[in-house]
Short mmCIF file of C-alpha atoms in Angstrom, two decimals:
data_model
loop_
_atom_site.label_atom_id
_atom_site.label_comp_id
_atom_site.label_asym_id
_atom_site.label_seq_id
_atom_site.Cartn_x
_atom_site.Cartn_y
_atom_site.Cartn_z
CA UNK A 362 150.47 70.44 58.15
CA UNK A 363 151.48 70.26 61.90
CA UNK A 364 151.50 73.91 62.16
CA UNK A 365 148.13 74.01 60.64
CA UNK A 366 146.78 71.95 62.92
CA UNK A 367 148.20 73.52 65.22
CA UNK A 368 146.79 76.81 64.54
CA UNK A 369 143.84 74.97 63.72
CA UNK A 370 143.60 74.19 68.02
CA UNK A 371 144.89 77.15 68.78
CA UNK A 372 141.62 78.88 67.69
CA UNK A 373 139.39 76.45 69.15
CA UNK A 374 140.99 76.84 72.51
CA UNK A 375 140.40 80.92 72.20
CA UNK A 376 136.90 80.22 71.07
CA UNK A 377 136.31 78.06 73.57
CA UNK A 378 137.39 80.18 76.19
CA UNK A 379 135.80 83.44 74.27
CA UNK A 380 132.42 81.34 74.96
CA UNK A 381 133.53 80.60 78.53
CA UNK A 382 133.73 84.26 79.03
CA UNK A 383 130.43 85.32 77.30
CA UNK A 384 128.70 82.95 79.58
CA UNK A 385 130.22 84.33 82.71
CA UNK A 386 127.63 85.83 85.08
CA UNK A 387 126.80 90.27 84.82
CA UNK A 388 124.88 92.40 85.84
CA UNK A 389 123.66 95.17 83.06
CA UNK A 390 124.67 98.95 84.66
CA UNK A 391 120.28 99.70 84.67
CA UNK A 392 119.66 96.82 86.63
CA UNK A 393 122.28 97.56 89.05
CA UNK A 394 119.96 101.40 89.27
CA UNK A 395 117.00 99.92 89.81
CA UNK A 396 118.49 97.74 92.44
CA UNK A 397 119.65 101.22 94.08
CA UNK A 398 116.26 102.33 93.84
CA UNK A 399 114.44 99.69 95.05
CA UNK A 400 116.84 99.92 98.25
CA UNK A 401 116.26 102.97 98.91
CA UNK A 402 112.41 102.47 98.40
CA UNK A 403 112.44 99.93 100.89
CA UNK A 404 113.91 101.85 103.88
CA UNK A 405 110.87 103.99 103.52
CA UNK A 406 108.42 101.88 103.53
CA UNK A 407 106.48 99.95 106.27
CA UNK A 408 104.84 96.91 104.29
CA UNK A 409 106.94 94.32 105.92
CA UNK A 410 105.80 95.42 109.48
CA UNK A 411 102.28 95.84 108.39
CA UNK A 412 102.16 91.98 107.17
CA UNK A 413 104.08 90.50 110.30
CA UNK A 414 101.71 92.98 112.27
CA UNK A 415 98.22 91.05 110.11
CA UNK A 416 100.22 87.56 110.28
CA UNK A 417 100.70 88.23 114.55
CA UNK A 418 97.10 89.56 115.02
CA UNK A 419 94.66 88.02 112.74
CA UNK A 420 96.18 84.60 113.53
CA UNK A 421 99.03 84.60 116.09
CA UNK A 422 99.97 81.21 117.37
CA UNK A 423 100.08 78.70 114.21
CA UNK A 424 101.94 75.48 115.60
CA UNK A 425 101.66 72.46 113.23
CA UNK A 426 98.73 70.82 112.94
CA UNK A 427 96.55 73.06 115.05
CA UNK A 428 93.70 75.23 114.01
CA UNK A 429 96.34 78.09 114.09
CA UNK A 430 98.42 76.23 111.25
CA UNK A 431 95.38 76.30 109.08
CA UNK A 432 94.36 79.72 109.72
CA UNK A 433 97.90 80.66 108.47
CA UNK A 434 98.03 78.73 105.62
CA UNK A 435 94.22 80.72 104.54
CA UNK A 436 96.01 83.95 105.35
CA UNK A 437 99.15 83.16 103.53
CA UNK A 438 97.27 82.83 100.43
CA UNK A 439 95.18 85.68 101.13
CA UNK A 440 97.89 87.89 101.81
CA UNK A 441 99.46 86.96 98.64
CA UNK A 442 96.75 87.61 96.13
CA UNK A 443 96.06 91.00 98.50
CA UNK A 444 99.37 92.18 97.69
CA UNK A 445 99.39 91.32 93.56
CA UNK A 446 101.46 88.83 93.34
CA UNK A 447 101.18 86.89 89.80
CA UNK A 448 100.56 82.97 90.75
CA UNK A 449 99.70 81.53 94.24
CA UNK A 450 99.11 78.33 95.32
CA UNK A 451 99.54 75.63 97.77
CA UNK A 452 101.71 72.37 97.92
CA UNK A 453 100.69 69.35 100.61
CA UNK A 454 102.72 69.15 103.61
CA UNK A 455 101.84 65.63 105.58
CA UNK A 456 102.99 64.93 109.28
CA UNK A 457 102.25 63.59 112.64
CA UNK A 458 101.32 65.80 115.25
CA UNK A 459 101.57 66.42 118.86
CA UNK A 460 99.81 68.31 121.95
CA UNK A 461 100.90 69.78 124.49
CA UNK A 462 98.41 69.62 127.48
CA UNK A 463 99.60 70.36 130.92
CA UNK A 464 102.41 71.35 132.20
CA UNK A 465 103.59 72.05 136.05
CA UNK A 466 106.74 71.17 138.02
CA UNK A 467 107.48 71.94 141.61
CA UNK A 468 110.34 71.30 144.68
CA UNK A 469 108.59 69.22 146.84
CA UNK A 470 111.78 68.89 149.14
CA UNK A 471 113.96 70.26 151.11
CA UNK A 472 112.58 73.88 150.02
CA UNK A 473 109.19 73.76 148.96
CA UNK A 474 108.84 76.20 145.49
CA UNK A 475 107.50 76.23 142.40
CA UNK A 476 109.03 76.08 138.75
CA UNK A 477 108.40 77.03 135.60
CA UNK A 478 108.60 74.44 132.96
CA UNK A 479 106.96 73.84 129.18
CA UNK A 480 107.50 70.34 127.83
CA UNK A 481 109.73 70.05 124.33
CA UNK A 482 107.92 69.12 121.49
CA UNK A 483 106.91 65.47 120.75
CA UNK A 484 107.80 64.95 124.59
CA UNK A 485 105.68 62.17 126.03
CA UNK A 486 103.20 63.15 129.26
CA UNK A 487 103.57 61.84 132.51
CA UNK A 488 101.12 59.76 133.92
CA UNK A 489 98.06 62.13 135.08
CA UNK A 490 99.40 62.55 138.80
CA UNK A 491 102.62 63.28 137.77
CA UNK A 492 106.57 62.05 138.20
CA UNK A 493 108.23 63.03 141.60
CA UNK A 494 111.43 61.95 141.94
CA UNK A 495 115.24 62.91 143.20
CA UNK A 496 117.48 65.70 140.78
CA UNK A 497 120.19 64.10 139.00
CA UNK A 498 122.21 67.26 137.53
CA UNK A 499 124.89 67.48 135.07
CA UNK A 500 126.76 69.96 133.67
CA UNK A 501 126.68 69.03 130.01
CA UNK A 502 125.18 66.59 127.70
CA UNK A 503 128.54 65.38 127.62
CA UNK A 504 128.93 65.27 131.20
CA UNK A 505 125.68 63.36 130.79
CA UNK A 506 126.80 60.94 128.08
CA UNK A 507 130.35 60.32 129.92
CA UNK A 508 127.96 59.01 133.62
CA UNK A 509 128.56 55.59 134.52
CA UNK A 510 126.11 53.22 133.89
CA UNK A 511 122.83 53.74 135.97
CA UNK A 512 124.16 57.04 137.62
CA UNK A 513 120.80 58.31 137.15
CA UNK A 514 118.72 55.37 137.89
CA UNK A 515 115.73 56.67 138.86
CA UNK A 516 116.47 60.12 138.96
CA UNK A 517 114.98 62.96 136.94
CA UNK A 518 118.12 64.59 135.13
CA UNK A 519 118.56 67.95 135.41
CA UNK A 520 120.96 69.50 132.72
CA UNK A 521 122.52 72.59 133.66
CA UNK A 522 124.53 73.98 130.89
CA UNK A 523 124.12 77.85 130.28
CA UNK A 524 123.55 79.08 126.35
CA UNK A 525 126.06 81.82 125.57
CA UNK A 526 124.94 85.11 123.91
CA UNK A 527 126.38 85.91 120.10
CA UNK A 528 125.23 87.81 117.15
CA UNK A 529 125.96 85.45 114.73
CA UNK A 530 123.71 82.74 117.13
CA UNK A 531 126.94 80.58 117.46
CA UNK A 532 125.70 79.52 120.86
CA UNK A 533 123.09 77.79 120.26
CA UNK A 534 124.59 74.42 118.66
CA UNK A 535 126.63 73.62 121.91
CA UNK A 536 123.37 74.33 123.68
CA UNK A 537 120.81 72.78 122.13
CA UNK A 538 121.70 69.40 121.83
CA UNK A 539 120.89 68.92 125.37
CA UNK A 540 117.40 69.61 124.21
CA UNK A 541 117.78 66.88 121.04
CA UNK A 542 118.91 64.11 122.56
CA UNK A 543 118.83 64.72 126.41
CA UNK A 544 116.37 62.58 127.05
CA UNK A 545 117.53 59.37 124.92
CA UNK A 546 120.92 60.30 126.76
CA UNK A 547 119.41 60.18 130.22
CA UNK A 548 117.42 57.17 130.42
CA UNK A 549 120.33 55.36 129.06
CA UNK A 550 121.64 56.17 132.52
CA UNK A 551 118.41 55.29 134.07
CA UNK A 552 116.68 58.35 134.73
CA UNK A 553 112.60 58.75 134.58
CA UNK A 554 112.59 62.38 133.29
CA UNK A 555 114.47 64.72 132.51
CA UNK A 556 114.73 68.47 132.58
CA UNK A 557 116.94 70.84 131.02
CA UNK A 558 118.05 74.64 131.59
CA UNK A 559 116.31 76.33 128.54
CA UNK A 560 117.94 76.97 125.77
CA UNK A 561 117.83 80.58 125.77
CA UNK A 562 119.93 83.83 126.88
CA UNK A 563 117.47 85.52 128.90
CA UNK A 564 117.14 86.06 132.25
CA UNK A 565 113.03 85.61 132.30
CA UNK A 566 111.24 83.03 134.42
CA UNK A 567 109.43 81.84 131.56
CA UNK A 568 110.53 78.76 129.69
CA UNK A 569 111.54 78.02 125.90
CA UNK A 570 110.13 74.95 124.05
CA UNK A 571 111.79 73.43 121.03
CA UNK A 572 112.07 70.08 119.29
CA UNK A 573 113.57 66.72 121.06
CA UNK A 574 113.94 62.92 119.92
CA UNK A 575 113.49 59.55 121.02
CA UNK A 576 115.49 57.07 120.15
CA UNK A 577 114.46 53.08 118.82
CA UNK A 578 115.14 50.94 121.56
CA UNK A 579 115.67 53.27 124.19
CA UNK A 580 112.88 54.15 126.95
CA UNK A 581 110.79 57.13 126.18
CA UNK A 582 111.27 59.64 129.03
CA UNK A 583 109.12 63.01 129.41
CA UNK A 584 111.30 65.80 128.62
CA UNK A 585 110.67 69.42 129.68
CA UNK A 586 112.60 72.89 129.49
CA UNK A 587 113.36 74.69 133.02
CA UNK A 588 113.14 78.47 133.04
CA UNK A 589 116.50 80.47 133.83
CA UNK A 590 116.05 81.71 137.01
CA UNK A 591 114.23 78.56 138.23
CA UNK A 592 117.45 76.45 136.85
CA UNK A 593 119.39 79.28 138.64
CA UNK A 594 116.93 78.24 141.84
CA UNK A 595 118.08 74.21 141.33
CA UNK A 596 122.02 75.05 141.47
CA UNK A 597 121.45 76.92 144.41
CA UNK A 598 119.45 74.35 146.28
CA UNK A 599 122.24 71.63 144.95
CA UNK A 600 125.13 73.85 146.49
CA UNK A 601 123.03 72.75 150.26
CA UNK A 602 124.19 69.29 149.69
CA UNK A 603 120.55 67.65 150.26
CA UNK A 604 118.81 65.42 148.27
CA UNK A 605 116.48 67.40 146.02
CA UNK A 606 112.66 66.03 145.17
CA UNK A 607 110.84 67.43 142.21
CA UNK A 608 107.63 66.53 140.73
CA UNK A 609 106.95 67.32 136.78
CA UNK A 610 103.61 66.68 135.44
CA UNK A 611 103.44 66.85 131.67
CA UNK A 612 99.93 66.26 130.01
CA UNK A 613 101.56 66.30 126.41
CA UNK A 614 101.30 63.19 123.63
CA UNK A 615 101.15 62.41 120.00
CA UNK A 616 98.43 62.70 118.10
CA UNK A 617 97.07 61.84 114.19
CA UNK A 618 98.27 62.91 110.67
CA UNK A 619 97.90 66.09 109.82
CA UNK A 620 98.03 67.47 106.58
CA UNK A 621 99.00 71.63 105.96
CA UNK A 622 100.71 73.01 103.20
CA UNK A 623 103.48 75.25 102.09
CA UNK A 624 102.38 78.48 100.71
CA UNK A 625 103.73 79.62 97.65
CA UNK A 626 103.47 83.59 95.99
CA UNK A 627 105.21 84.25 92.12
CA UNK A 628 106.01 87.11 90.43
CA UNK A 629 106.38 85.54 87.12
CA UNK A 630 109.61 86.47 85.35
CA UNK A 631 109.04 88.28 81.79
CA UNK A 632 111.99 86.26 79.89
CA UNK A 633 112.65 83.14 81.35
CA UNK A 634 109.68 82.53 83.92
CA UNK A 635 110.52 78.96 84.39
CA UNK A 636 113.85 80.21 86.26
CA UNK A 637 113.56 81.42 89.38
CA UNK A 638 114.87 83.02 92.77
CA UNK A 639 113.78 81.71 95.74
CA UNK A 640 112.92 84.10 99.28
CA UNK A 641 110.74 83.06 102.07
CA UNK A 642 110.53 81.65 105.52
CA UNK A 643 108.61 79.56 107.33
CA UNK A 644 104.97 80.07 108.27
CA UNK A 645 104.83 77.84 111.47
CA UNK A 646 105.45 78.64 114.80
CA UNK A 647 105.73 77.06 118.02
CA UNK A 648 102.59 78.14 120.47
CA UNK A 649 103.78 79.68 123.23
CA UNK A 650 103.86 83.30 121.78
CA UNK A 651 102.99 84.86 118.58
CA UNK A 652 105.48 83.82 116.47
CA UNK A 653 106.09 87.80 115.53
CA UNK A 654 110.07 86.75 115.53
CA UNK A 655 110.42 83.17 114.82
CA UNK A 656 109.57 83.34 111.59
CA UNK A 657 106.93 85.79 111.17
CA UNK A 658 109.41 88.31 110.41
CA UNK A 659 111.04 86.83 107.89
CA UNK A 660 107.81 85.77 106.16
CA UNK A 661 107.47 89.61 106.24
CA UNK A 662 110.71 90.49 104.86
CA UNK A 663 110.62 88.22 102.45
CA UNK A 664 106.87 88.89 100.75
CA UNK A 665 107.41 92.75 101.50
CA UNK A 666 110.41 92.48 99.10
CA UNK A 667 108.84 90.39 96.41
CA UNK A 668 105.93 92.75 96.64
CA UNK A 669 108.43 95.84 96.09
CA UNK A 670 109.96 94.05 92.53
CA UNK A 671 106.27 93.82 91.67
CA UNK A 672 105.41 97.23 91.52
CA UNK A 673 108.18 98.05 88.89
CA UNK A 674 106.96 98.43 85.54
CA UNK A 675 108.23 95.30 84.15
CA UNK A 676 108.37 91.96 85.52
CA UNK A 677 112.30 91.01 86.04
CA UNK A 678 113.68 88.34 83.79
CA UNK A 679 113.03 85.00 85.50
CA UNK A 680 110.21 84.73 88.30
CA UNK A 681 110.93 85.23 91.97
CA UNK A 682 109.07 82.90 94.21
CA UNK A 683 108.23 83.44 98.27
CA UNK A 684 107.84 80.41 100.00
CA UNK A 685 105.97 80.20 103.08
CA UNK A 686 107.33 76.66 104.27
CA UNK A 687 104.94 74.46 106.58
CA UNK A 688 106.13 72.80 110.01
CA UNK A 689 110.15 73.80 110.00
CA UNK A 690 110.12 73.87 114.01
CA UNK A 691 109.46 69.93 114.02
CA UNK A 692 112.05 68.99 111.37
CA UNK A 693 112.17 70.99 108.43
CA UNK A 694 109.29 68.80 106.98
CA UNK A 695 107.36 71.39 104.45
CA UNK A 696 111.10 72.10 103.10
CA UNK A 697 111.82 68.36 102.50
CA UNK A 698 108.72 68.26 100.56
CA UNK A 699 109.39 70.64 98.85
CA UNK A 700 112.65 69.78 97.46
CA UNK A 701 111.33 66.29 96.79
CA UNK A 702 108.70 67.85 94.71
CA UNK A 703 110.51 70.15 92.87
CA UNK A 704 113.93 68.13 92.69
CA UNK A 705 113.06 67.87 88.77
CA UNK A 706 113.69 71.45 88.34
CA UNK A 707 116.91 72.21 90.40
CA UNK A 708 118.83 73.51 87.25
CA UNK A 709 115.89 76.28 87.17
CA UNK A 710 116.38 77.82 90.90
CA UNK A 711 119.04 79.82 90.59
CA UNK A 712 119.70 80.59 94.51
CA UNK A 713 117.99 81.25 97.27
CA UNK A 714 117.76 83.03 100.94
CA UNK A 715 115.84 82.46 103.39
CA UNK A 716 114.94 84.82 106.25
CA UNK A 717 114.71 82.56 109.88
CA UNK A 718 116.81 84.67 112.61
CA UNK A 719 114.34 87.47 113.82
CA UNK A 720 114.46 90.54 112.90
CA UNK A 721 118.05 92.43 113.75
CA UNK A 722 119.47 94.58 111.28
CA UNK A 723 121.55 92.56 108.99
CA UNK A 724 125.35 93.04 109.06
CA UNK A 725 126.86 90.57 106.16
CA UNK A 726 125.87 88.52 103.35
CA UNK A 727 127.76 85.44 102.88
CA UNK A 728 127.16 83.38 99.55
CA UNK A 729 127.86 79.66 98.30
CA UNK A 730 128.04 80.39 94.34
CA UNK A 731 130.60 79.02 91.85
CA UNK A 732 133.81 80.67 91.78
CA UNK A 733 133.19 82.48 88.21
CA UNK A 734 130.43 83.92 90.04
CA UNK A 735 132.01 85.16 93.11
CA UNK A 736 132.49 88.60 91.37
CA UNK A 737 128.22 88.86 90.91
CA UNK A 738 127.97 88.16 94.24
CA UNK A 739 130.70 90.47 95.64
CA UNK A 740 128.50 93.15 93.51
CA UNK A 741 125.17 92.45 95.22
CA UNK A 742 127.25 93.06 98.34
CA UNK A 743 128.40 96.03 97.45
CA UNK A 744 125.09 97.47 96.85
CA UNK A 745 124.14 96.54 100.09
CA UNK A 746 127.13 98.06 101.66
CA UNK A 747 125.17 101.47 102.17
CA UNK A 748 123.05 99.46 104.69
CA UNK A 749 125.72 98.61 106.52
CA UNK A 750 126.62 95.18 104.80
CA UNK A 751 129.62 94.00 104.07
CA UNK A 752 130.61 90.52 102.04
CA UNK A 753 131.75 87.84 104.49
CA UNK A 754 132.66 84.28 102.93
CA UNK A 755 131.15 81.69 100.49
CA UNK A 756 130.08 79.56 102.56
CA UNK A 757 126.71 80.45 103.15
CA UNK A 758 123.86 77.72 104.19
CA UNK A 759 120.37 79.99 103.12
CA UNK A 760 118.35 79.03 106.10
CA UNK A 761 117.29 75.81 107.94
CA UNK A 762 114.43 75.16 104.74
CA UNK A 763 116.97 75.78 102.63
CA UNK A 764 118.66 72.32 103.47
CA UNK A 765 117.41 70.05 101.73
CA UNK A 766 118.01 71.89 98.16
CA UNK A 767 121.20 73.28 99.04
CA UNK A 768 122.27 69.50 99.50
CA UNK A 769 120.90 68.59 96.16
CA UNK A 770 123.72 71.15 94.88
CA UNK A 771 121.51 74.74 94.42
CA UNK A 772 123.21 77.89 95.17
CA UNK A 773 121.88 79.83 98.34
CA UNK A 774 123.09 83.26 100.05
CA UNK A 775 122.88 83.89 103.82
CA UNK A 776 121.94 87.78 104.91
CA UNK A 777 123.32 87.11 108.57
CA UNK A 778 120.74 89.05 110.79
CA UNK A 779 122.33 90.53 114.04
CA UNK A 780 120.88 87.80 116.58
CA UNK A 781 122.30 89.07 119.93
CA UNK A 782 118.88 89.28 121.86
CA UNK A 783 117.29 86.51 119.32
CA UNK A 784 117.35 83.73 121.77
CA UNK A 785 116.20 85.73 124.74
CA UNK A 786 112.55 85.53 122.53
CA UNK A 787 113.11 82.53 121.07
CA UNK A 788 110.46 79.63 121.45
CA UNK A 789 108.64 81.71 124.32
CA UNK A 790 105.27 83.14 125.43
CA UNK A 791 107.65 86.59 124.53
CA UNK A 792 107.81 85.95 120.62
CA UNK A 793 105.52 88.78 119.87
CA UNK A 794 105.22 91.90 117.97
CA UNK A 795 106.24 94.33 120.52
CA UNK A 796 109.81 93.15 119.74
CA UNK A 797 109.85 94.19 116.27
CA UNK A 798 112.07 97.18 115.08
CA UNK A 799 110.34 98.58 112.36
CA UNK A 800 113.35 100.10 110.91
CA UNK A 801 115.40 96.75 111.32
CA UNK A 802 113.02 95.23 109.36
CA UNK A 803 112.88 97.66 106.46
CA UNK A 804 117.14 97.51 106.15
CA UNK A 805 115.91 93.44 105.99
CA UNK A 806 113.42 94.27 103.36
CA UNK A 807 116.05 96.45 101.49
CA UNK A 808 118.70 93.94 101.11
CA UNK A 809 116.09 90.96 100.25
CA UNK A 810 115.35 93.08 97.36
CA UNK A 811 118.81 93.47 96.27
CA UNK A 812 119.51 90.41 96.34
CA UNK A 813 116.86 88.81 94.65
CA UNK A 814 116.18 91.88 91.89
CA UNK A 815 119.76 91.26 91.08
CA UNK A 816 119.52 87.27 90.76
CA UNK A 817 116.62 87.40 88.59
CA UNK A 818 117.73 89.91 86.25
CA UNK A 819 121.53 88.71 85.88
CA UNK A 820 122.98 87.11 82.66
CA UNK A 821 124.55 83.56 83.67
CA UNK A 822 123.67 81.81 86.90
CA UNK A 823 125.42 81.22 90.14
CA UNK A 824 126.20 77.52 88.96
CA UNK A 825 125.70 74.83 92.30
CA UNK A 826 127.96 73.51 95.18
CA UNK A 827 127.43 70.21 95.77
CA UNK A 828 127.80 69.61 99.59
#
């Protein structure tokens, strides 16, 4: 009897694990051919620059809220019926907004010159003739944070800390926090204003703009970024050991609700259409320049390789959807709304990428799967490896809208563009088309295809990582 039962366990363990295996994730060999093929397809053609080419020209400047946002979200649809996608339609995005009005700085002594500033977004103004007051300058935010009480009291803070160029971007997080929370930081010491070396690796005299904070509690200070050179100008004029006067005048403030939308293209999958893959980026952009870079190029990518799976034949299994998210560059808001919308469905998306670092070739793919699953990803890597790919690590965070679903526990991939010069553009009157490699942007399109051909037509899933 004991060995009967036994046996009897014995079999349900090997069936068990006989299911376990037939439910592990593959790939079928013809769906790893037409991946091939649509790779190769996409390194010949030029849809992707033709749409961020329509996207820079036909409406250029789209900041949230402004007349630019909703001429984006009209060509968004547009673009996506143009180009046959199956479904398309629009989701409500609701936020505050802000404007940014004047915006003028100058040494008034001991060496009378003038600088080149652009306030950070949701900065308050001055009042209309302007703050002139003595430079306070720190190193750091740190440096900033460490001051004694009232070191700046009455000062306008000057921040001097110098982003460092990388190609995986890794210099921007000890950079930008100066731009976050400088300002909370600074009139905790005092200080009227405050203005920060831009966060950016160029050498231009042009300034880059960018998202700060206030804080409850704490007085609101205008808050404005200082071009390189004109930061390099400040140092210089601090190494003369005088007291240095600047005036900043800053005719930016907050204005009403706004509502815009995030724009949403499907190619409906043939099998299991309520599954699906998720590509996109975000349709905003700040408006200083055209937004060609940050993200109109990865709305480009991203909708020239849905558009590619669309002309096969036959739809792929489960539906691929490109999301065009509203208003990422104040706070990832049209991705949180998303996610709330949709956090019903979570077991349904099974990953997703999102394109928001310019438009260098991309160099690896890093995914955040389950580890039954690492083999399907490894795979997908492979077949990007003739475009110069190779697999890095799983742990992959699939783009600043991403967020909010990858912390609900969906699986995401990152295809880590090559972002040495990114930051040079970034957030500037020099975010336009003109810096677009057309051929970088087709090895984009290839591997966006890849990857989400491959997800949509595999058996099993990717599972989730909870964070």
């Amino acid at each position: 009897m004991k060995t009967k039962a036994l046996l009897l366990s014995s079999l349900l363990l090997l069936s068990h694990a006989d299911l376990a295996f037939s439910k592990a994730p593959s790939l079928d060999a013809k769906d790893i051919e037409i991946a091939e093929q649509l790779r190769e397809e996409a390194l010949k053609t030029s849809k992707g620059y033709e749409i961020v080419e329509s996207l820079t020209t036909e409406v250029g400047p789209r900041m949230a809220g402004t007349p630019g946002d909703a001429a984006a979200v009209k060509w968004g649809e547009a673009k996506l019926k143009e180009l046959g996608f199956d479904k398309v339609w629009k989701e409500p995005v609701t936020f505050p907004t802000w404007k940014r009005g004047v915006e003028t700085a100058e040494v008034i002594s001991p060496f009378p010159q003038p600088l080149v500033i652009t306030a950070l977004g949701f900065s308050d103004g001055t009042a209309p003739e302007g703050l002139t007051a003595e430079i306070r300058a720190y190193n750091t935010l740190d440096d900033l944070k460490k001051a004694p009480e009232g070191d700046a009291e009455g000062k306008i803070v000057f921040i001097k800390y110098k982003m460092e160029k990388a190609r995986d971007g890794s210099g921007y997080g000890p950079a930008v926090s100066a731009r976050g929370s400088g300002a909370v930081e600074a009139a905790k010491k005092g200080a009227v204003g405050i203005l920060i070396r831009s966060i950016g690796t160029d050498s231009h005299r042009m300034a880059h703009t960018g998202m700060m904070r206030y804080a409850e509690g704490v007085k609101r200070i205008p808050a404005a970024a200082l071009s390189s050179p004109d930061a390099d100008l400040l140092e210089n004029m601090l190494k003369r050991e005088k007291p240095i006067t600047v005036k900043m005048t800053l005719g930016s403030f907050n204005a009403g609700e706004y509502t815009s939308h995030n724009v949403i293209g499907e190619i409906t999958g043939s099998e299991r259409p309520e599954e699906y893959v998720i590509i996109g980026g975000h349709l905003d952009s700040w408006d200083l320049g055209t937004g060609a870079l940050d993200d109109g190029a990865g709305i480009a990518i991203t909708t020239a390789a849905a558009e590619l799976i669309a002309r096969l034949p036959q739809r792929p299994k489960r539906s691929i959807r490109v999301i065009m998210f509203a208003n990422e560059e104040q706070g990832l808001v049209g991705a949180r709304a998303y996610a709330e919308a949709h956090k019903g469905e979570l077991a349904n998306i099974i990953t997703g990428a999102e394109s928001d670092f310019g438009a260098g070739p991309i160099w690896r793919i890093d995914s955040r799967v389950n580890p039954d699953a690492l083999p399907i990803a490894k795979k997908i890597a492979e077949l990007m490896e003739p475009l110069g790919i190779t697999y890095g690590n799983n742990r992959a965070g699939g783009g600043p809208d991403l967020i909010p679903l990858r912390q609900m526990g969906i699986s995401v991939f990152s295809l880590r563009q090559d972002g040495t010069d990114y930051f040079d553009y970034h957030h500037t009157p020099d975010d336009t088309l003109d810096k677009i490699n057309k051929e970088h942007l087709d090895q984009n399109t290839a591997a966006y295809v890849v990857l989400a051909y491959l997800a949509a037509q595999m058996d099993g899933d990717f599972g989730t990582k909870v964070e």
